[in-house]
Short mmCIF file of C-alpha atoms in Angstrom, two decimals:
data_model
loop_
_atom_site.label_atom_id
_atom_site.label_comp_id
_atom_site.label_asym_id
_atom_site.label_seq_id
_atom_site.Cartn_x
_atom_site.Cartn_y
_atom_site.Cartn_z
CA MET A 30 -20.31 32.65 -16.22
CA LYS A 31 -18.61 36.02 -16.50
CA ALA A 32 -15.64 34.72 -14.51
CA ARG A 33 -15.39 31.74 -16.81
CA ALA A 34 -15.41 33.96 -19.89
CA VAL A 35 -12.63 36.08 -18.40
CA ALA A 36 -10.68 32.94 -17.55
CA ALA A 37 -11.11 31.69 -21.09
CA LEU A 38 -9.91 35.03 -22.45
CA LEU A 39 -6.92 34.97 -20.14
CA ALA A 40 -6.14 31.41 -21.11
CA ALA A 41 -6.36 32.36 -24.77
CA ALA A 42 -4.04 35.29 -24.16
CA VAL A 43 -1.54 33.10 -22.32
CA LEU A 44 -1.69 30.51 -25.04
CA GLY A 45 -1.21 33.12 -27.71
CA VAL A 46 1.93 34.35 -26.03
CA ALA A 47 3.14 30.86 -25.28
CA GLY A 48 2.77 30.09 -28.95
CA CYS A 49 5.30 32.75 -29.77
CA GLY A 50 7.63 31.36 -27.17
CA ASP A 51 9.62 34.58 -26.77
CA ASP A 52 7.94 36.17 -23.77
CA ALA A 53 8.93 34.37 -20.60
CA SER A 54 6.96 36.72 -18.33
CA ALA A 55 3.57 35.18 -19.23
CA THR A 56 4.54 31.52 -18.89
CA GLY A 57 6.99 32.15 -16.11
CA LYS A 58 10.30 30.49 -15.42
CA GLY A 59 11.60 27.88 -13.08
CA THR A 60 9.73 24.79 -11.96
CA VAL A 61 6.02 24.13 -11.92
CA THR A 62 5.04 21.29 -9.58
CA VAL A 63 1.94 19.38 -10.63
CA PHE A 64 0.12 16.93 -8.33
CA ALA A 65 -2.08 14.72 -10.47
CA ALA A 66 -4.37 11.73 -9.92
CA ALA A 67 -2.84 8.31 -10.67
CA SER A 68 -5.17 7.84 -13.64
CA LEU A 69 -3.54 10.86 -15.34
CA THR A 70 -0.05 9.34 -15.20
CA GLY A 71 0.30 8.61 -18.92
CA SER A 72 -1.35 11.70 -20.35
CA PHE A 73 0.18 14.22 -17.93
CA THR A 74 3.67 12.81 -18.49
CA THR A 75 3.17 13.47 -22.21
CA LEU A 76 1.63 16.91 -21.54
CA GLY A 77 4.45 17.87 -19.17
CA LYS A 78 7.10 17.13 -21.81
CA ALA A 79 5.13 19.00 -24.50
CA PHE A 80 4.69 21.99 -22.19
CA GLU A 81 8.42 22.07 -21.43
CA ALA A 82 9.19 21.93 -25.15
CA ALA A 83 6.79 24.80 -25.85
CA ASN A 84 8.09 26.89 -22.95
CA PRO A 85 11.89 26.82 -22.72
CA GLY A 86 13.05 27.68 -19.21
CA VAL A 87 10.09 26.04 -17.50
CA LYS A 88 10.47 22.63 -15.93
CA VAL A 89 7.46 20.50 -15.02
CA THR A 90 7.74 18.23 -11.96
CA LEU A 91 4.97 15.66 -11.70
CA ASN A 92 3.78 13.80 -8.63
CA PHE A 93 1.21 11.05 -9.20
CA ALA A 94 -0.79 9.28 -6.48
CA GLY A 95 -4.36 8.65 -5.39
CA SER A 96 -6.30 11.93 -5.36
CA SER A 97 -7.05 11.76 -1.64
CA ALA A 98 -3.40 11.11 -0.75
CA LEU A 99 -2.43 14.10 -2.88
CA ALA A 100 -5.10 16.27 -1.24
CA THR A 101 -3.73 15.30 2.18
CA GLN A 102 -0.17 16.12 1.10
CA ILE A 103 -1.28 19.52 -0.22
CA SER A 104 -3.29 20.45 2.85
CA GLN A 105 -0.29 19.42 5.01
CA GLY A 106 1.84 21.97 3.15
CA ALA A 107 3.42 20.17 0.20
CA PRO A 108 4.77 22.84 -2.21
CA ALA A 109 2.49 22.11 -5.17
CA ASP A 110 1.48 24.60 -7.88
CA VAL A 111 -1.27 22.68 -9.67
CA PHE A 112 -3.66 19.98 -8.49
CA ALA A 113 -5.52 17.76 -10.96
CA SER A 114 -7.90 15.49 -9.06
CA ALA A 115 -9.95 12.48 -10.11
CA SER A 116 -12.91 13.70 -8.07
CA PRO A 117 -14.40 17.05 -7.06
CA ALA A 118 -14.59 15.89 -3.42
CA ASN A 119 -10.81 15.84 -3.04
CA MET A 120 -10.52 19.24 -4.71
CA THR A 121 -12.76 20.81 -2.07
CA SER A 122 -10.35 19.84 0.70
CA VAL A 123 -7.54 22.04 -0.68
CA THR A 124 -7.44 25.82 -1.03
CA THR A 125 -7.33 26.87 -4.66
CA ASP A 126 -6.57 30.13 -6.42
CA GLY A 127 -9.88 30.71 -8.19
CA THR A 128 -12.58 28.17 -9.04
CA PRO A 129 -11.42 24.70 -10.16
CA ALA A 130 -12.41 23.82 -13.72
CA THR A 131 -13.63 20.41 -14.88
CA PHE A 132 -11.21 19.54 -17.68
CA VAL A 133 -12.08 15.89 -18.47
CA ARG A 134 -14.52 13.15 -17.56
CA ASN A 135 -13.93 9.46 -17.12
CA GLN A 136 -16.33 6.54 -17.31
CA LEU A 137 -16.21 2.99 -16.00
CA VAL A 138 -15.80 -0.10 -18.15
CA ILE A 139 -15.63 -3.79 -17.23
CA ALA A 140 -12.04 -4.97 -17.58
CA VAL A 141 -11.69 -8.66 -18.39
CA PRO A 142 -8.64 -10.77 -19.27
CA LYS A 143 -8.14 -11.08 -23.07
CA ALA A 144 -9.51 -14.62 -23.03
CA ASN A 145 -12.58 -13.50 -21.01
CA PRO A 146 -12.86 -16.95 -19.32
CA GLU A 147 -16.29 -16.27 -17.80
CA GLY A 148 -17.76 -14.74 -20.96
CA VAL A 149 -18.70 -11.47 -19.26
CA THR A 150 -20.60 -9.07 -21.51
CA GLY A 151 -22.32 -6.73 -19.06
CA LEU A 152 -22.87 -5.92 -15.38
CA ALA A 153 -25.30 -8.84 -15.01
CA GLY A 154 -22.42 -11.20 -15.85
CA LEU A 155 -20.59 -10.04 -12.71
CA ALA A 156 -23.40 -11.32 -10.50
CA LYS A 157 -23.09 -14.92 -11.71
CA PRO A 158 -21.87 -17.32 -9.01
CA GLY A 159 -18.25 -18.35 -9.43
CA VAL A 160 -17.24 -15.15 -11.21
CA LYS A 161 -14.45 -13.48 -9.26
CA VAL A 162 -14.80 -9.70 -9.29
CA ALA A 163 -12.50 -6.96 -8.01
CA LEU A 164 -13.97 -3.55 -7.25
CA CYS A 165 -12.33 -0.45 -5.82
CA ALA A 166 -13.12 0.26 -2.17
CA GLU A 167 -15.95 2.75 -1.82
CA GLN A 168 -13.64 5.21 -0.09
CA VAL A 169 -11.83 5.90 -3.39
CA PRO A 170 -13.52 7.54 -6.41
CA CYS A 171 -13.56 4.47 -8.68
CA GLY A 172 -15.24 2.47 -5.92
CA ALA A 173 -17.90 5.09 -5.33
CA ALA A 174 -18.59 5.19 -9.07
CA ALA A 175 -18.74 1.37 -9.24
CA ARG A 176 -21.26 1.30 -6.42
CA LYS A 177 -23.46 3.87 -8.23
CA ALA A 178 -23.34 1.94 -11.51
CA ILE A 179 -24.12 -1.41 -9.87
CA ASP A 180 -27.01 0.09 -7.93
CA ALA A 181 -28.32 1.69 -11.13
CA ALA A 182 -28.24 -1.70 -12.84
CA GLY A 183 -30.05 -3.33 -9.92
CA VAL A 184 -27.70 -6.34 -9.81
CA LYS A 185 -26.07 -7.89 -6.77
CA VAL A 186 -22.30 -8.20 -7.16
CA THR A 187 -20.23 -9.80 -4.40
CA PRO A 188 -16.59 -8.88 -5.01
CA VAL A 189 -13.74 -11.00 -3.67
CA THR A 190 -11.73 -7.88 -2.95
CA LEU A 191 -12.15 -4.12 -2.54
CA GLU A 192 -8.94 -2.67 -3.92
CA GLN A 193 -7.21 0.47 -2.69
CA ASP A 194 -7.05 2.06 -6.12
CA VAL A 195 -7.99 1.46 -9.72
CA LYS A 196 -4.51 0.32 -10.81
CA GLN A 197 -4.52 -2.43 -8.18
CA ALA A 198 -7.95 -3.60 -9.36
CA LEU A 199 -6.66 -3.65 -12.92
CA SER A 200 -3.51 -5.57 -12.02
CA LYS A 201 -5.66 -8.33 -10.47
CA VAL A 202 -7.27 -8.73 -13.92
CA LYS A 203 -3.90 -8.62 -15.69
CA LEU A 204 -2.58 -11.37 -13.42
CA GLY A 205 -5.70 -13.45 -14.00
CA GLU A 206 -6.58 -13.55 -10.31
CA VAL A 207 -10.06 -12.19 -10.98
CA ASP A 208 -12.37 -12.63 -13.95
CA ALA A 209 -13.48 -9.01 -14.10
CA ALA A 210 -13.04 -5.61 -12.47
CA LEU A 211 -14.71 -2.24 -12.82
CA VAL A 212 -12.04 0.28 -13.86
CA TYR A 213 -11.92 3.54 -15.77
CA ARG A 214 -11.99 3.41 -19.53
CA THR A 215 -8.60 5.15 -19.59
CA ASP A 216 -7.01 2.46 -17.42
CA ALA A 217 -8.41 -0.35 -19.57
CA LYS A 218 -7.15 1.46 -22.66
CA ALA A 219 -3.65 1.86 -21.20
CA ALA A 220 -3.55 -1.89 -20.48
CA SER A 221 -5.13 -2.93 -23.78
CA SER A 222 -2.40 -5.49 -24.48
CA ASP A 223 -3.54 -7.56 -21.47
CA VAL A 224 -7.19 -6.70 -20.89
CA ASP A 225 -10.33 -5.85 -22.83
CA GLY A 226 -12.60 -3.03 -21.71
CA ILE A 227 -16.30 -3.76 -22.08
CA GLU A 228 -18.58 -0.70 -22.20
CA PHE A 229 -21.88 -0.95 -20.35
CA PRO A 230 -24.85 1.43 -20.38
CA GLU A 231 -25.13 1.94 -16.59
CA SER A 232 -21.68 3.59 -16.50
CA ALA A 233 -23.40 6.76 -17.76
CA LYS A 234 -24.92 7.01 -14.26
CA ALA A 235 -21.48 7.18 -12.68
CA ILE A 236 -19.33 9.62 -14.58
CA ASN A 237 -16.31 11.04 -12.80
CA ASP A 238 -15.49 14.72 -13.24
CA TYR A 239 -11.81 15.65 -13.07
CA PRO A 240 -11.20 19.19 -11.77
CA ILE A 241 -7.93 21.09 -12.16
CA ALA A 242 -6.83 24.25 -10.33
CA VAL A 243 -3.89 26.44 -9.42
CA LEU A 244 -3.33 26.25 -5.66
CA LYS A 245 -3.55 29.26 -3.39
CA ASP A 246 -0.08 28.69 -1.93
CA ALA A 247 1.49 27.87 -5.30
CA PRO A 248 5.15 28.96 -5.28
CA ASN A 249 5.06 29.57 -9.06
CA LYS A 250 1.60 30.86 -9.95
CA THR A 251 2.51 32.27 -13.38
CA ALA A 252 3.83 28.98 -14.71
CA ALA A 253 1.02 27.12 -12.93
CA ARG A 254 -1.66 29.14 -14.76
CA ALA A 255 0.12 28.59 -18.05
CA PHE A 256 0.23 24.84 -17.43
CA VAL A 257 -3.48 24.66 -16.55
CA ALA A 258 -4.30 26.62 -19.70
CA TYR A 259 -2.11 24.28 -21.74
CA VAL A 260 -3.95 21.21 -20.38
CA GLN A 261 -7.27 22.75 -21.46
CA SER A 262 -5.99 23.83 -24.87
CA ASP A 263 -6.76 21.91 -28.06
CA LYS A 264 -3.35 20.27 -27.93
CA GLY A 265 -3.90 19.21 -24.32
CA MET A 266 -7.36 17.85 -24.99
CA ALA A 267 -6.07 15.86 -27.97
CA VAL A 268 -3.64 14.02 -25.68
CA LEU A 269 -6.30 13.41 -23.05
CA THR A 270 -9.00 12.15 -25.42
CA ALA A 271 -6.48 9.85 -27.09
CA ALA A 272 -6.00 8.27 -23.65
CA GLY A 273 -9.74 7.61 -23.40
CA PHE A 274 -10.93 10.64 -21.43
CA GLN A 275 -14.07 12.49 -22.51
CA GLU A 276 -14.30 16.25 -22.92
CA PRO A 277 -16.50 17.84 -20.27
CA MET B 9 19.82 9.87 37.55
CA SER B 10 21.84 7.34 39.49
CA VAL B 11 24.83 7.47 37.19
CA ARG B 12 27.92 7.27 39.35
CA ALA B 13 30.87 9.58 38.85
CA GLY B 14 33.51 8.02 36.65
CA ARG B 15 30.84 5.99 34.90
CA ARG B 16 29.13 9.00 33.43
CA VAL B 17 27.47 8.46 30.08
CA PRO B 18 29.54 10.31 27.48
CA ALA B 19 27.69 13.19 25.82
CA ALA B 20 28.84 11.90 22.43
CA LEU B 21 26.61 8.88 23.03
CA LEU B 22 23.86 10.45 25.09
CA ILE B 23 23.00 13.23 22.63
CA PRO B 24 22.54 11.04 19.54
CA ALA B 25 20.72 8.46 21.68
CA GLY B 26 18.30 11.13 22.87
CA LEU B 27 17.84 12.46 19.34
CA GLY B 28 17.24 8.93 18.09
CA LEU B 29 14.59 8.33 20.72
CA MET B 30 12.88 11.63 19.89
CA PHE B 31 12.92 10.78 16.20
CA LEU B 32 11.10 7.53 16.93
CA VAL B 33 8.67 8.88 19.50
CA LEU B 34 7.69 12.28 18.05
CA PRO B 35 5.52 10.87 15.22
CA LEU B 36 3.62 8.92 17.87
CA ALA B 37 3.16 12.15 19.81
CA GLY B 38 1.85 13.71 16.60
CA LEU B 39 -0.82 11.00 16.39
CA LEU B 40 -1.76 11.48 20.04
CA VAL B 41 -2.06 15.25 19.68
CA ARG B 42 -4.29 15.01 16.61
CA ALA B 43 -6.47 12.19 17.94
CA PRO B 44 -10.18 13.06 18.22
CA TRP B 45 -10.42 12.26 21.92
CA SER B 46 -14.02 13.51 22.33
CA THR B 47 -15.48 11.10 19.76
CA LEU B 48 -13.13 8.26 20.65
CA PRO B 49 -15.62 6.00 22.52
CA GLN B 50 -18.15 5.86 19.67
CA ARG B 51 -15.42 5.35 17.07
CA LEU B 52 -14.05 2.42 19.08
CA THR B 53 -17.38 0.64 19.02
CA GLU B 54 -17.88 0.91 15.25
CA PRO B 55 -18.49 -2.64 14.04
CA GLY B 56 -15.72 -2.90 11.43
CA VAL B 57 -13.00 -1.94 13.91
CA LEU B 58 -13.18 -5.02 16.13
CA THR B 59 -13.42 -7.34 13.12
CA ALA B 60 -10.26 -5.89 11.61
CA LEU B 61 -8.45 -5.95 14.95
CA ARG B 62 -9.34 -9.57 15.60
CA LEU B 63 -8.27 -10.57 12.10
CA SER B 64 -4.96 -8.73 12.54
CA LEU B 65 -4.17 -10.43 15.85
CA VAL B 66 -5.13 -13.90 14.58
CA THR B 67 -3.22 -13.66 11.29
CA ALA B 68 -0.10 -12.13 12.87
CA THR B 69 -0.03 -14.91 15.46
CA LEU B 70 -0.51 -17.66 12.88
CA ALA B 71 2.16 -16.09 10.68
CA THR B 72 4.55 -16.08 13.67
CA VAL B 73 3.84 -19.75 14.34
CA LEU B 74 4.53 -20.56 10.69
CA CYS B 75 7.77 -18.54 10.84
CA LEU B 76 8.84 -20.40 14.01
CA VAL B 77 8.18 -23.82 12.49
CA LEU B 78 10.11 -23.03 9.31
CA GLY B 79 12.47 -20.28 10.45
CA VAL B 80 14.14 -21.83 13.49
CA PRO B 81 15.38 -24.88 11.55
CA LEU B 82 16.53 -22.57 8.77
CA ALA B 83 18.45 -20.45 11.26
CA TRP B 84 20.01 -23.59 12.76
CA LEU B 85 21.10 -24.74 9.32
CA LEU B 86 22.74 -21.40 8.61
CA ALA B 87 24.49 -21.26 11.99
CA ARG B 88 25.57 -24.87 12.50
CA VAL B 89 26.00 -26.61 9.18
CA GLU B 90 28.85 -25.84 6.78
CA PHE B 91 27.70 -26.15 3.20
CA ARG B 92 28.51 -24.67 -0.17
CA GLY B 93 26.58 -21.56 -0.96
CA ARG B 94 25.77 -20.74 2.66
CA ARG B 95 26.56 -17.07 2.10
CA LEU B 96 24.18 -16.99 -0.83
CA VAL B 97 21.41 -18.67 1.17
CA ARG B 98 21.93 -16.16 3.98
CA ALA B 99 21.63 -13.30 1.49
CA LEU B 100 18.49 -14.86 -0.01
CA VAL B 101 16.88 -15.02 3.43
CA THR B 102 17.09 -11.23 3.68
CA VAL B 103 15.46 -10.64 0.28
CA PRO B 104 12.00 -9.94 1.75
CA LEU B 105 13.59 -7.19 3.88
CA VAL B 106 14.88 -5.38 0.80
CA LEU B 107 11.97 -6.07 -1.53
CA PRO B 108 9.22 -3.44 -1.42
CA PRO B 109 6.31 -5.34 0.19
CA VAL B 110 4.02 -4.61 -2.78
CA VAL B 111 6.54 -6.33 -5.06
CA GLY B 112 6.62 -9.20 -2.56
CA GLY B 113 2.84 -9.43 -2.93
CA VAL B 114 3.08 -9.56 -6.72
CA ALA B 115 5.79 -12.22 -6.46
CA LEU B 116 3.53 -14.28 -4.19
CA LEU B 117 0.72 -13.94 -6.74
CA LEU B 118 3.02 -15.16 -9.50
CA VAL B 119 3.77 -18.29 -7.46
CA PHE B 120 0.63 -18.95 -5.39
CA GLY B 121 -1.94 -17.10 -7.51
CA ARG B 122 -4.61 -18.79 -9.58
CA ARG B 123 -2.26 -18.84 -12.57
CA GLY B 124 0.91 -19.13 -10.50
CA ILE B 125 3.42 -21.96 -10.74
CA VAL B 126 2.30 -23.59 -7.48
CA GLY B 127 -1.15 -22.02 -7.27
CA GLN B 128 -2.28 -23.48 -10.58
CA TRP B 129 -1.50 -26.96 -9.31
CA LEU B 130 -3.11 -26.32 -5.90
CA ASP B 131 -6.23 -25.16 -7.70
CA SER B 132 -6.50 -28.12 -10.09
CA ALA B 133 -5.44 -30.82 -7.61
CA PHE B 134 -7.17 -29.65 -4.42
CA GLY B 135 -9.45 -26.82 -5.49
CA VAL B 136 -7.50 -24.51 -3.19
CA THR B 137 -7.01 -20.86 -4.12
CA LEU B 138 -4.95 -18.71 -1.76
CA PRO B 139 -5.41 -15.12 -2.94
CA PHE B 140 -8.30 -13.23 -1.30
CA THR B 141 -8.39 -15.66 1.65
CA THR B 142 -7.34 -15.36 5.29
CA THR B 143 -4.70 -18.02 4.60
CA GLY B 144 -3.36 -15.67 1.95
CA VAL B 145 -3.01 -12.94 4.59
CA VAL B 146 -1.03 -15.31 6.83
CA LEU B 147 1.27 -16.27 3.92
CA ALA B 148 1.89 -12.65 2.95
CA GLU B 149 2.68 -11.69 6.55
CA ALA B 150 4.94 -14.70 7.07
CA PHE B 151 6.85 -13.94 3.86
CA VAL B 152 7.65 -10.42 4.99
CA ALA B 153 8.25 -11.23 8.68
CA MET B 154 10.29 -14.46 8.53
CA PRO B 155 13.70 -12.80 7.94
CA PHE B 156 13.39 -10.99 11.27
CA LEU B 157 13.04 -14.31 13.06
CA VAL B 158 15.75 -16.12 11.10
CA ILE B 159 18.31 -13.33 11.59
CA ALA B 160 17.58 -13.03 15.32
CA VAL B 161 17.75 -16.79 15.93
CA GLU B 162 20.86 -17.27 13.80
CA GLY B 163 22.54 -14.48 15.76
CA ALA B 164 21.60 -16.17 19.04
CA LEU B 165 22.90 -19.55 17.81
CA ARG B 166 26.21 -18.07 16.73
CA GLY B 167 26.58 -16.35 20.09
CA ALA B 168 25.71 -19.50 22.05
CA ASP B 169 28.50 -21.61 23.53
CA THR B 170 28.83 -24.69 21.32
CA ARG B 171 30.70 -26.58 24.06
CA PHE B 172 27.35 -27.56 25.62
CA GLU B 173 26.29 -29.14 22.35
CA GLU B 174 29.66 -30.87 22.01
CA ALA B 175 29.37 -32.19 25.56
CA ALA B 176 25.90 -33.56 24.80
CA ALA B 177 27.28 -35.22 21.67
CA THR B 178 30.17 -36.86 23.54
CA LEU B 179 27.63 -38.18 26.06
CA GLY B 180 25.91 -39.95 23.17
CA ALA B 181 23.10 -37.57 22.25
CA GLY B 182 22.14 -37.51 18.60
CA ARG B 183 21.90 -34.28 16.63
CA TRP B 184 18.12 -34.11 17.04
CA THR B 185 18.21 -34.74 20.79
CA THR B 186 20.99 -32.19 21.16
CA PHE B 187 18.92 -29.70 19.19
CA THR B 188 15.74 -30.15 21.25
CA HIS B 189 17.33 -30.62 24.70
CA VAL B 190 20.39 -28.39 24.57
CA THR B 191 20.33 -25.95 21.67
CA LEU B 192 16.72 -24.81 21.89
CA PRO B 193 16.75 -24.05 25.65
CA LEU B 194 20.11 -22.31 25.20
CA VAL B 195 18.82 -19.89 22.57
CA ALA B 196 15.24 -19.59 23.87
CA PRO B 197 15.62 -15.86 24.64
CA GLY B 198 16.88 -15.29 21.09
CA ILE B 199 13.95 -17.20 19.66
CA ALA B 200 11.52 -15.24 21.82
CA ALA B 201 13.07 -11.94 20.74
CA GLY B 202 12.92 -13.02 17.09
CA ALA B 203 9.31 -14.14 17.45
CA VAL B 204 8.36 -10.79 18.97
CA LEU B 205 10.00 -8.88 16.09
CA CYS B 206 8.37 -11.24 13.63
CA TRP B 207 4.93 -10.79 15.20
CA ALA B 208 5.25 -7.02 15.28
CA ARG B 209 6.27 -6.91 11.63
CA ALA B 210 3.41 -9.22 10.66
CA LEU B 211 0.92 -7.08 12.58
CA GLY B 212 1.93 -3.94 10.72
CA GLU B 213 2.14 -5.62 7.31
CA PHE B 214 0.35 -3.73 4.54
CA GLY B 215 1.82 -3.89 1.04
CA ALA B 216 2.19 -7.63 0.50
CA THR B 217 -1.14 -8.31 2.19
CA ILE B 218 -3.23 -5.92 0.10
CA THR B 219 -1.52 -7.07 -3.08
CA PHE B 220 -1.67 -10.82 -2.48
CA ALA B 221 -4.77 -11.22 -0.32
CA GLY B 222 -6.76 -8.17 -1.40
CA ASN B 223 -9.01 -6.21 0.90
CA PHE B 224 -12.33 -7.57 2.12
CA PRO B 225 -13.80 -6.81 5.55
CA GLY B 226 -13.80 -9.80 7.88
CA ARG B 227 -11.74 -11.97 5.54
CA THR B 228 -8.59 -10.13 4.50
CA GLN B 229 -8.98 -6.57 5.79
CA THR B 230 -6.44 -6.28 8.60
CA MET B 231 -5.96 -3.12 10.68
CA PRO B 232 -3.26 -1.54 8.47
CA LEU B 233 -5.55 -1.96 5.44
CA ALA B 234 -8.47 -0.46 7.35
CA VAL B 235 -6.22 2.45 8.37
CA TYR B 236 -5.15 3.05 4.78
CA LEU B 237 -8.72 3.11 3.48
CA ALA B 238 -9.91 5.28 6.36
CA LEU B 239 -7.18 7.72 5.37
CA GLU B 240 -8.90 8.13 1.99
CA THR B 241 -11.93 9.76 3.55
CA ASP B 242 -11.43 10.46 7.24
CA LEU B 243 -8.04 11.33 8.72
CA GLN B 244 -9.36 11.18 12.28
CA ALA B 245 -10.79 7.70 11.86
CA ALA B 246 -7.41 6.61 10.51
CA ILE B 247 -5.66 8.07 13.56
CA VAL B 248 -8.05 6.28 15.92
CA LEU B 249 -7.49 2.94 14.15
CA SER B 250 -3.72 3.42 14.28
CA LEU B 251 -3.84 4.22 17.99
CA ILE B 252 -5.90 1.11 18.72
CA LEU B 253 -3.41 -1.06 16.84
CA LEU B 254 -0.52 0.63 18.67
CA ALA B 255 -2.11 0.34 22.10
CA VAL B 256 -2.99 -3.33 21.67
CA SER B 257 0.39 -4.32 20.27
CA VAL B 258 2.41 -2.35 22.82
CA THR B 259 0.37 -3.88 25.66
CA ILE B 260 0.86 -7.41 24.37
CA LEU B 261 4.58 -6.89 23.74
CA ALA B 262 5.14 -5.37 27.18
CA ALA B 263 3.28 -8.24 28.87
CA LEU B 264 5.25 -10.83 26.92
CA ARG B 265 8.53 -9.13 27.65
CA ASP B 266 7.99 -9.40 31.40
CA LYS B 267 6.92 -13.00 31.17
CA TRP B 268 9.20 -14.57 28.61
CA ILE B 269 12.11 -12.37 27.90
CA THR B 270 14.22 -11.95 31.00
CA SER B 271 17.44 -10.23 30.19
CA PRO B 272 20.42 -11.90 31.88
#
């Protein structure tokens, strides 16, 4: 806990300086390269621009993909400064500078097409015969979470497809190819013009923690630390919660 | 090296050729070096592996048959018949080569999906839905692989001596008879080469398949999809799966080459 308090103090100090915007030594210069989970695409793009605006001279380069693909890229030597993962498991496979911090949480919802042709209202509705369901494959975080939630509900769901990531599962709903899919609340929210997200109680059993950390081999550690602090600041959290994430 | 003096291979060709070969082969060497050889036997016998392999071989073969049935006549049309807009048609044939396969998959969904232009009608008239079925896998693979066949066969037709066909015509053969008895045997090596390319491309197909047909073990999960998902959790399992796919396809292609494709 002591380490966390120190980190918080440091973060506060960095933020304080960043607020003044006249001391480049604390926020660094140059480029900070951020590898972030696909589900963070919208919010981190916004945060990156805001961070650049608050810290002239720093450029944020973002790389979005599935967390495990990013973890593989990092452990194979990709020059990343910050890693924001959709699951703690992928964070453990990279070497970080200090302990990763959980910065947001994400929960599953049932995404259905606007018309909701099968009248799905809860997990039990997915078990009805004739209802086409897309889940994520269990190898990816949203699939593992879906499995946990379905097991907790004690229903038997037979999906027609096990998608490679949450965006693919969502696009099957958007295109009307399936009647429902289990996706993150943030993804359903981002696609709210095409799909409705239905909350269900069992999703509380399968909450995903998102850790963030500066990497050990980060080429630009100063700017990386400043960016991580910015994500966890009030301004950062406001962007993230607006996208549907929960505070840890 | 039995290269005779005077016919020596120029270094300006040999060096880039060697570099090119290395560029293609080194990644394969990388896979071989990192393969978990000690646990290989038990990984090979994991139940999902054989299912995915069988599905891959079956769908790639069916996709090749479909491409032959539709692609050879298309190639003939492009090579032998003068018509307005032939250049445009030829360009359209290569579209799947340029299109990112995932986009190809989305395009297929928009046409053959449950709400697609054709799919909607198939569903209401026959109760047939193509996405998430093995047929869907075959369609996705054929869409991506057909240009390889059409381009190869059209090239062979253009290179073939048309005097044989003209001779057949003057002897009273109709266009169909000429096609089946003269043209086809004449360009058989080109068709075989195109079919091999087409099959190989179908076997490795990933993007259009996972987008259009989804991923379900035993029904639509082909080897490349299994490799991709294995990569999410277990790099070594992914390497093993890739090596199996490579070994099987290289063996089949080498065997076919000796049997069917005899270079003149």
